[in-house]
Short mmCIF file of C-alpha atoms and ligand atoms in Angstrom, two decimals:
data_model
loop_
_atom_site.label_atom_id
_atom_site.label_comp_id
_atom_site.label_asym_id
_atom_site.label_seq_id
_atom_site.Cartn_x
_atom_site.Cartn_y
_atom_site.Cartn_z
CA MET A 2 -13.45 34.44 -1.44
CA SER A 3 -12.81 37.54 1.28
CA ALA A 4 -9.37 37.25 3.17
CA ILE A 5 -9.83 40.46 5.33
CA PRO A 6 -8.56 39.15 8.58
CA LYS A 7 -10.99 38.84 11.90
CA TYR A 8 -9.79 41.77 14.85
CA ASP A 9 -10.22 40.26 18.58
CA ARG A 10 -10.97 43.95 20.60
CA ALA A 11 -10.60 41.38 23.13
CA THR A 12 -7.21 39.55 22.76
CA LYS A 13 -5.86 42.48 20.22
CA SER A 14 -5.32 38.89 17.75
CA LEU A 15 -5.85 39.03 13.95
CA SER A 16 -7.47 35.72 12.14
CA LEU A 17 -8.10 33.18 9.59
CA THR A 18 -9.47 29.76 8.55
CA ALA A 19 -9.09 27.77 5.79
CA THR A 20 -10.78 24.40 5.04
CA SER A 21 -8.78 22.16 2.21
CA PRO A 22 -9.14 18.65 0.44
CA ILE A 23 -6.93 16.16 -0.09
CA ASN A 24 -5.82 15.22 -3.46
CA ILE A 25 -4.13 11.38 -4.47
CA ALA A 26 -2.17 11.08 -6.60
CA LEU A 27 -3.25 9.10 -10.28
CA VAL A 28 -0.24 10.22 -12.01
CA LYS A 29 2.33 9.99 -8.63
CA TYR A 30 4.79 11.41 -7.55
CA TRP A 31 8.32 9.81 -5.76
CA GLY A 32 10.87 11.45 -5.55
CA LYS A 33 12.99 15.28 -5.36
CA VAL A 34 15.74 16.60 -7.13
CA HIS A 35 15.92 19.17 -4.77
CA GLU A 36 15.83 18.44 -1.10
CA SER A 37 15.51 21.50 1.23
CA LEU A 38 13.22 23.11 -1.65
CA ILE A 39 10.93 20.38 -2.72
CA ILE A 40 11.64 20.04 -6.34
CA PRO A 41 10.13 16.52 -8.00
CA ALA A 42 12.02 14.36 -10.06
CA ASN A 43 9.25 14.34 -12.23
CA SER A 44 5.69 16.10 -12.43
CA SER A 45 2.67 14.05 -11.08
CA LEU A 46 -1.06 14.51 -11.65
CA SER A 47 -3.98 14.22 -9.48
CA ILE A 48 -7.61 13.74 -8.62
CA THR A 49 -8.82 16.02 -5.61
CA ILE A 50 -11.35 14.56 -2.88
CA ASP A 51 -14.36 16.47 -2.25
CA GLN A 52 -14.34 18.12 1.04
CA ALA A 53 -17.28 18.19 2.63
CA ASP A 54 -15.96 14.05 3.56
CA LEU A 55 -12.40 14.89 3.61
CA CYS A 56 -10.71 17.87 5.27
CA SER A 57 -8.35 19.52 6.47
CA LYS A 58 -9.68 22.94 8.40
CA THR A 59 -7.33 25.44 9.69
CA LYS A 60 -6.99 28.47 12.05
CA VAL A 61 -3.76 30.35 12.07
CA GLU A 62 -3.86 33.42 14.71
CA LEU A 63 -1.46 36.52 14.98
CA ILE A 64 -1.62 37.42 18.79
CA PRO A 65 0.61 40.30 20.21
CA THR A 66 3.42 39.23 21.90
CA ALA A 67 4.73 40.76 25.37
CA GLU A 68 7.40 43.31 25.13
CA GLY A 69 10.86 42.40 25.67
CA THR A 70 9.65 38.62 24.25
CA GLU A 71 9.79 36.41 21.56
CA PRO A 72 7.23 35.81 18.89
CA GLN A 73 6.59 32.22 20.00
CA VAL A 74 4.70 29.26 17.13
CA ARG A 75 2.38 26.82 18.70
CA LEU A 76 1.14 23.98 16.36
CA VAL A 77 -1.72 22.09 18.20
CA LEU A 78 -3.04 19.26 15.94
CA ASN A 79 -6.44 17.91 15.86
CA GLY A 80 -6.70 18.93 20.07
CA LYS A 81 -3.01 17.91 20.64
CA GLU A 82 0.35 19.71 20.99
CA ASP A 83 2.24 19.39 17.87
CA LYS A 84 5.85 20.09 16.88
CA ILE A 85 7.11 22.77 14.22
CA THR A 86 8.39 21.35 11.25
CA SER A 87 11.52 22.88 9.84
CA ARG A 88 9.47 22.87 6.79
CA ILE A 89 6.39 24.53 8.67
CA ARG A 90 9.26 27.23 9.81
CA SER A 91 9.98 27.90 6.66
CA ILE A 92 6.27 28.90 5.17
CA ILE A 93 6.98 31.29 8.44
CA ASP A 94 10.01 32.67 7.90
CA LEU A 95 9.28 33.54 4.16
CA MET A 96 5.74 35.06 5.10
CA ARG A 97 7.13 37.02 7.61
CA GLU A 98 10.16 37.87 4.86
CA ARG A 99 6.63 38.76 2.09
CA THR A 100 4.24 40.09 4.09
CA GLU A 101 2.54 43.95 2.89
CA GLY A 102 0.99 44.25 6.29
CA VAL A 103 -2.75 43.34 6.63
CA ARG A 104 -5.71 45.00 7.19
CA ALA A 105 -8.26 43.18 9.92
CA HIS A 106 -11.54 43.76 10.88
CA ASP A 107 -13.61 43.14 13.40
CA ASP A 108 -17.40 42.34 13.61
CA SER A 109 -18.96 45.50 14.50
CA GLY A 110 -16.83 47.13 11.36
CA TYR A 111 -14.36 48.48 13.32
CA THR A 112 -11.23 48.44 10.86
CA LEU A 113 -7.62 47.87 11.91
CA THR A 114 -3.61 48.20 9.34
CA LEU A 115 -1.02 46.84 10.86
CA ASP A 116 2.21 46.82 9.13
CA ALA A 117 4.76 44.52 7.54
CA SER A 118 7.20 45.62 11.02
CA GLU A 119 4.43 45.04 13.35
CA LEU A 120 3.41 41.20 11.58
CA ARG A 121 6.58 40.51 12.33
CA THR A 122 6.58 40.58 15.38
CA HIS A 123 3.77 39.05 16.17
CA SER A 124 3.38 35.35 17.70
CA LEU A 125 0.91 33.16 16.22
CA LEU A 126 -1.22 30.56 16.64
CA ILE A 127 -2.13 27.89 14.98
CA THR A 128 -4.70 25.20 15.44
CA SER A 129 -5.54 22.57 12.84
CA GLU A 130 -8.35 19.59 12.45
CA ASN A 131 -8.74 16.69 10.22
CA ASN A 132 -11.60 14.34 9.54
CA PHE A 133 -9.59 11.42 9.05
CA ALA A 134 -6.09 10.05 10.96
CA THR A 135 -3.51 11.31 10.39
CA ALA A 136 -0.17 9.77 8.73
CA SER A 137 -2.81 6.89 7.16
CA GLY A 138 -1.80 7.07 3.60
CA LEU A 139 -4.99 9.39 3.69
CA ALA A 140 -2.88 12.17 2.88
CA SER A 141 -3.62 14.18 5.99
CA SER A 142 -0.02 16.55 4.85
CA SER A 143 -1.39 17.36 1.32
CA SER A 144 -5.25 19.32 2.73
CA GLY A 145 -3.23 20.18 6.70
CA LEU A 146 -0.38 21.32 5.01
CA SER A 147 -1.81 23.57 1.56
CA CYS A 148 -4.35 24.71 4.26
CA LEU A 149 -1.56 26.01 6.06
CA ALA A 150 0.18 27.90 4.13
CA PHE A 151 -2.75 29.54 2.06
CA VAL A 152 -4.52 31.50 5.10
CA LEU A 153 -0.77 32.43 6.49
CA SER A 154 -0.33 33.77 3.00
CA GLN A 155 -3.01 35.27 3.27
CA LEU A 156 -2.44 36.14 7.22
CA TYR A 157 -0.10 38.03 6.43
CA GLY A 158 -1.48 39.39 3.27
CA VAL A 159 1.71 38.39 0.74
CA PRO A 160 0.22 38.71 -2.91
CA GLU A 161 1.39 36.55 -5.65
CA SER A 162 3.98 37.22 -7.67
CA PHE A 163 3.49 35.55 -10.36
CA PRO A 164 0.22 33.73 -11.06
CA GLY A 165 0.57 30.24 -8.69
CA GLU A 166 3.26 30.87 -6.91
CA TYR A 167 0.92 30.17 -3.55
CA THR A 168 1.38 26.47 -5.14
CA LYS A 169 4.82 27.14 -4.80
CA PHE A 170 4.53 27.80 -1.40
CA ALA A 171 2.09 24.93 -0.46
CA ARG A 172 5.07 22.78 -1.98
CA LEU A 173 7.25 23.98 0.57
CA GLY A 174 5.86 22.15 2.90
CA SER A 175 4.87 18.92 1.33
CA GLY A 176 4.96 18.37 -2.05
CA SER A 177 1.25 16.51 -2.44
CA ALA A 178 0.36 19.97 -0.53
CA CYS A 179 0.37 22.19 -3.79
CA ARG A 180 -2.45 19.37 -5.52
CA SER A 181 -4.74 20.95 -3.34
CA LEU A 182 -5.27 23.91 -4.46
CA TYR A 183 -6.88 23.61 -7.40
CA GLY A 184 -10.35 21.11 -7.61
CA GLY A 185 -11.26 18.09 -10.06
CA PHE A 186 -8.03 17.34 -12.22
CA VAL A 187 -4.59 18.57 -11.22
CA GLN A 188 -0.73 18.09 -12.47
CA TRP A 189 1.66 19.28 -10.53
CA HIS A 190 4.65 20.60 -13.23
CA ARG A 191 8.57 19.24 -11.33
CA GLY A 192 9.55 23.15 -13.50
CA PHE A 193 12.15 22.05 -15.36
CA GLN A 194 13.33 20.08 -18.50
CA ALA A 195 16.66 19.23 -18.72
CA ILE A 196 18.19 18.87 -15.06
CA GLN A 197 21.36 20.61 -15.16
CA GLU A 198 18.54 23.59 -15.19
CA LEU A 199 18.72 23.00 -11.67
CA THR A 200 21.90 23.22 -11.12
CA GLU A 201 22.53 26.41 -13.49
CA ASP A 202 19.13 28.31 -11.02
CA ALA A 203 17.39 25.97 -9.00
CA ALA A 204 15.33 28.71 -7.40
CA LYS A 205 14.50 29.77 -11.03
CA VAL A 206 13.46 26.00 -11.12
CA SER A 207 12.12 26.16 -8.19
CA ASP A 208 9.81 29.44 -8.90
CA GLN A 209 8.29 26.90 -12.15
CA SER A 210 7.70 24.37 -10.05
CA LEU A 211 3.79 25.07 -10.22
CA ALA A 212 0.59 23.01 -9.40
CA ARG A 213 -2.94 24.09 -12.39
CA ALA A 214 -5.59 22.90 -13.00
CA VAL A 215 -5.83 20.57 -16.20
CA GLU A 216 -7.94 22.35 -19.03
CA LEU A 217 -10.80 19.54 -19.89
CA SER A 218 -13.33 21.40 -22.76
CA GLN A 219 -16.03 22.13 -19.77
CA GLU A 220 -18.77 19.14 -20.81
CA SER A 221 -15.55 16.41 -20.41
CA MET A 222 -15.48 17.93 -16.53
CA GLU A 223 -18.44 17.64 -16.26
CA TRP A 224 -18.31 14.45 -17.13
CA TRP A 225 -16.53 13.35 -14.84
CA TYR A 226 -18.15 15.52 -12.50
CA ASN A 227 -21.48 14.40 -11.98
CA ASN A 228 -20.33 9.83 -13.41
CA LEU A 229 -16.81 9.40 -11.13
CA SER A 230 -17.57 7.88 -7.55
CA ILE A 231 -14.81 7.54 -5.48
CA LEU A 232 -15.39 4.34 -2.58
CA ILE A 233 -11.55 5.11 0.03
CA CYS A 234 -10.90 1.55 1.62
CA VAL A 235 -9.83 2.80 5.11
CA VAL A 236 -8.03 -0.55 5.78
CA ASN A 237 -7.04 -1.86 9.02
CA PRO A 238 -3.17 -2.06 9.99
CA GLY A 239 -3.59 -5.70 11.30
CA ASP A 240 -0.27 -6.46 13.62
CA ALA A 241 1.50 -2.45 12.72
CA GLN A 242 -1.45 -1.79 15.31
CA THR A 243 -1.32 1.97 14.19
CA TYR A 244 -1.98 3.87 11.45
CA GLN A 245 1.13 5.60 11.10
CA LYS A 246 3.22 4.40 7.88
CA ASP A 247 7.00 2.36 8.66
CA VAL A 248 8.51 4.54 6.55
CA PRO A 249 7.41 7.87 5.88
CA SER A 250 7.05 9.38 2.49
CA THR A 251 9.73 11.30 3.02
CA ASP A 252 12.17 9.34 3.28
CA GLY A 253 11.32 6.17 1.40
CA MET A 254 10.88 9.02 -1.84
CA LYS A 255 14.92 9.89 -0.78
CA ILE A 256 15.85 6.11 -0.26
CA THR A 257 13.55 5.09 -3.64
CA LEU A 258 16.26 7.21 -5.62
CA GLU A 259 19.46 6.47 -3.80
CA THR A 260 19.41 2.20 -4.35
CA SER A 261 16.08 1.51 -6.94
CA GLU A 262 17.50 1.43 -10.84
CA LEU A 263 14.13 0.60 -11.64
CA MET A 264 13.21 4.00 -10.34
CA LYS A 265 16.11 5.37 -12.09
CA LEU A 266 14.63 3.20 -15.72
CA ARG A 267 11.76 5.13 -14.40
CA LEU A 268 12.59 8.58 -15.45
CA GLU A 269 15.22 8.27 -18.17
CA ALA A 270 11.82 7.35 -20.09
CA ASP A 271 10.13 9.86 -18.61
CA LEU A 272 7.25 7.41 -18.17
CA ALA A 273 4.75 10.03 -15.60
CA GLN A 274 4.93 12.81 -18.66
CA LYS A 275 3.79 9.94 -20.93
CA HIS A 276 0.25 8.82 -18.49
CA ILE A 277 -0.10 11.97 -17.25
CA ASP A 278 -0.34 12.73 -22.25
CA GLN A 279 -1.82 9.85 -21.66
CA LEU A 280 -4.23 10.20 -19.28
CA THR A 281 -5.09 13.56 -19.54
CA GLY A 282 -6.75 12.44 -23.64
CA TYR A 283 -8.34 9.62 -22.19
CA LEU A 284 -9.69 12.04 -19.39
CA GLU A 285 -10.87 14.93 -22.66
CA ALA A 286 -12.14 11.65 -24.47
CA ARG A 287 -14.20 10.66 -21.64
CA ASP A 288 -12.81 7.05 -21.37
CA PHE A 289 -13.46 5.40 -18.46
CA PRO A 290 -11.92 1.87 -19.06
CA LYS A 291 -8.26 3.97 -20.26
CA PHE A 292 -7.51 5.87 -17.71
CA ALA A 293 -8.36 2.88 -15.27
CA GLU A 294 -6.03 1.22 -16.46
CA LEU A 295 -3.40 3.43 -16.99
CA THR A 296 -4.05 4.59 -13.14
CA MET A 297 -3.57 1.52 -11.54
CA LYS A 298 -0.56 0.59 -13.26
CA GLU A 299 0.75 3.99 -12.37
CA SER A 300 0.37 2.72 -8.88
CA ASN A 301 1.69 -0.38 -9.21
CA GLN A 302 4.84 1.03 -10.19
CA LEU A 303 4.75 2.62 -7.46
CA HIS A 304 4.92 0.29 -5.44
CA ALA A 305 7.19 -1.62 -7.98
CA VAL A 306 9.75 0.79 -7.45
CA CYS A 307 9.01 0.66 -3.31
CA LEU A 308 9.19 -3.28 -3.26
CA ASP A 309 12.67 -2.28 -5.48
CA THR A 310 14.10 -0.07 -3.53
CA TYR A 311 17.11 -1.41 -1.22
CA PRO A 312 15.87 -2.78 1.61
CA PRO A 313 12.41 -2.73 0.25
CA ILE A 314 9.45 -0.55 0.81
CA PHE A 315 5.95 -2.17 1.36
CA TYR A 316 3.30 -0.17 2.03
CA MET A 317 0.27 -2.27 1.42
CA ASN A 318 -0.27 -4.74 3.12
CA GLU A 319 -2.71 -7.82 2.67
CA THR A 320 -5.98 -6.30 2.79
CA SER A 321 -4.61 -4.08 -0.06
CA ARG A 322 -3.60 -7.17 -2.49
CA GLN A 323 -6.54 -9.01 -1.55
CA ILE A 324 -8.58 -5.71 -2.70
CA ILE A 325 -6.48 -5.29 -5.83
CA LYS A 326 -8.15 -9.30 -6.11
CA THR A 327 -11.11 -7.88 -6.00
CA ALA A 328 -11.18 -5.31 -7.95
CA THR A 329 -9.12 -7.46 -10.50
CA LYS A 330 -11.73 -10.33 -10.87
CA LEU A 331 -14.27 -7.31 -11.77
CA ASN A 332 -12.68 -6.33 -14.36
CA GLY A 333 -12.36 -9.25 -16.11
CA GLN A 334 -14.88 -8.13 -18.69
CA GLY A 335 -13.86 -5.19 -19.04
CA ASN A 336 -12.44 -1.75 -16.67
CA ILE A 337 -15.55 -0.97 -14.78
CA VAL A 338 -12.71 -0.12 -10.86
CA ALA A 339 -9.58 1.84 -10.86
CA TYR A 340 -7.40 1.20 -7.15
CA SER A 341 -4.67 3.31 -6.02
CA ILE A 342 -2.93 3.12 -3.53
CA ASP A 343 -0.33 5.75 -1.86
CA ALA A 344 2.50 5.55 0.23
CA GLY A 345 0.15 3.23 3.12
CA PHE A 346 -2.39 1.03 2.69
CA HIS A 347 -5.69 2.97 2.15
CA VAL A 348 -7.04 1.92 -1.11
CA PHE A 349 -8.66 3.86 -3.00
CA LEU A 350 -10.84 2.85 -5.06
CA PHE A 351 -13.02 4.66 -8.59
CA THR A 352 -15.90 3.48 -10.51
CA LEU A 353 -18.54 4.94 -12.39
CA LYS A 354 -22.06 5.46 -10.90
CA GLU A 355 -23.26 2.23 -12.80
CA ASP A 356 -20.68 -0.23 -11.66
CA TYR A 357 -20.49 1.95 -7.96
CA VAL A 358 -23.31 -1.14 -6.40
CA LYS A 359 -22.02 -3.92 -7.93
CA VAL A 360 -18.06 -2.27 -6.13
CA HIS A 361 -18.88 -1.72 -3.16
CA GLU A 362 -20.73 -5.18 -2.45
CA ALA A 363 -17.78 -6.77 -3.20
CA MET A 364 -15.38 -5.05 -1.08
CA SER A 365 -17.16 -4.68 1.82
CA VAL A 366 -17.64 -8.34 2.70
CA LEU A 367 -13.74 -8.56 2.34
CA PRO A 368 -12.31 -8.83 5.97
CA GLY A 369 -9.83 -6.22 7.26
CA ILE A 370 -11.73 -3.24 5.83
CA ASP A 371 -12.34 -0.96 8.83
CA GLN A 372 -14.83 1.27 6.54
CA ILE A 373 -15.07 2.46 3.04
CA ILE A 374 -15.81 6.17 2.65
CA ILE A 375 -17.99 6.50 -0.95
CA THR A 376 -17.03 10.37 -1.97
CA ARG A 377 -16.07 11.86 -5.71
CA ILE A 378 -14.44 14.28 -7.20
CA GLY A 379 -13.72 17.82 -5.08
CA ARG A 380 -14.61 21.32 -7.65
CA GLU A 381 -13.00 22.73 -5.22
CA GLY A 382 -9.49 23.46 -3.88
CA VAL A 383 -8.57 25.39 -0.21
CA LYS A 384 -10.27 27.77 0.48
CA LEU A 385 -10.66 31.03 3.21
CA ILE A 386 -14.33 29.79 4.94
C1 DP6 B 1838 2.91 8.27 -2.43
O1 DP6 B 1838 3.73 14.96 -0.49
O2 DP6 B 1838 4.26 13.51 1.46
O3 DP6 B 1838 1.44 10.38 -1.93
O4 DP6 B 1838 6.92 15.85 -0.40
O5 DP6 B 1838 8.11 14.52 1.28
O6 DP6 B 1838 5.84 15.66 1.90
P1 DP6 B 1838 6.62 15.28 0.76
O7 DP6 B 1838 6.14 13.59 0.16
P2 DP6 B 1838 4.85 13.63 -0.10
O8 DP6 B 1838 4.77 12.66 -1.03
C2 DP6 B 1838 3.58 11.37 -1.40
C3 DP6 B 1838 4.17 10.95 -2.20
C4 DP6 B 1838 3.08 9.56 -2.81
C5 DP6 B 1838 2.01 10.40 -4.17
C6 DP6 B 1838 2.49 11.41 -4.58
O9 DP6 B 1838 0.93 12.15 -3.96
O10 DP6 B 1838 1.85 11.84 -6.02
#
């Protein structure tokens, strides 16, 4: 992967572009123990989706600032000017602080070196596009913010000071984004054993709250790559008239943690870690029926703690529930399909290739589904292009 930014002599700007996949959590992250450092209350495990089908593409340009003016930051998301959130601002501030300078070149081979102080005075133009509906529950924050954080680190010439640090940068944009740095199955460890570690040294815990690829044998990993089909049911919002969700996940998880007794029990019993350990075993054993059961139970538990939140939060709609009922029927003789739903109403379905047609046929006759995206596990995480 080449991290040498491109230099444009005409505009004197430096740029880099990357693409990043979305990921869907099988064991769900829900709740933070530190809001600004984005340290999760529990560990999580996700599956990376093939970025040939769903991805964010982000270009970042460093542009010289006119003399006497402050460096600006602009974000153009899917063709429209968007606001720079405090989280994006904090990643940029961190990159400006950590930059070690960068070397860029143009098409003719001309090379230019900019030191850290020069880079800090440049303005930024971020142009990002998703090939799917933003804020729809299709996890655009995971692909968008992992892409942005990674491009910024490369453009500012910021090396990792410990392995996995780039996942920390991505996490500061959005928790789930840290899992999009890798392909396959990815685990994000919460970074602490006991909660007092956090009060003693939050910064240290933050440095340990990292994502990494789940270690499976080559044979098992290839088996999942070759056999698992993923169907994404893009559900019509119905009365909601919009794909934007009612309660953004950041707010939803905060209220759940504050008010749900069930959530408290999930954390006390460390169910997420228990589920991660079980799931990892099923992945290694290539046990689809058990993988399916646990995936569905985890999804159900997320929506159960949301319902237990006061006032309750509903992410699923009638169509999502019909898809669950249809999957349950299909599983009558043993599990052939699993569903997983995040903080939205769209439904991710997992099935083995041999059952894919059966599952697709049963789902495609249901009303309320706008589109079924057929995809698979992505082998790659974020990458420069
Ligand atoms: C339901 O990562 O969007 O998708 O960290 O506040 O940005 P912030 O939240 P976000 O939450 C994702 C929640 C989830 C489950 C998951 O992806 O693990």
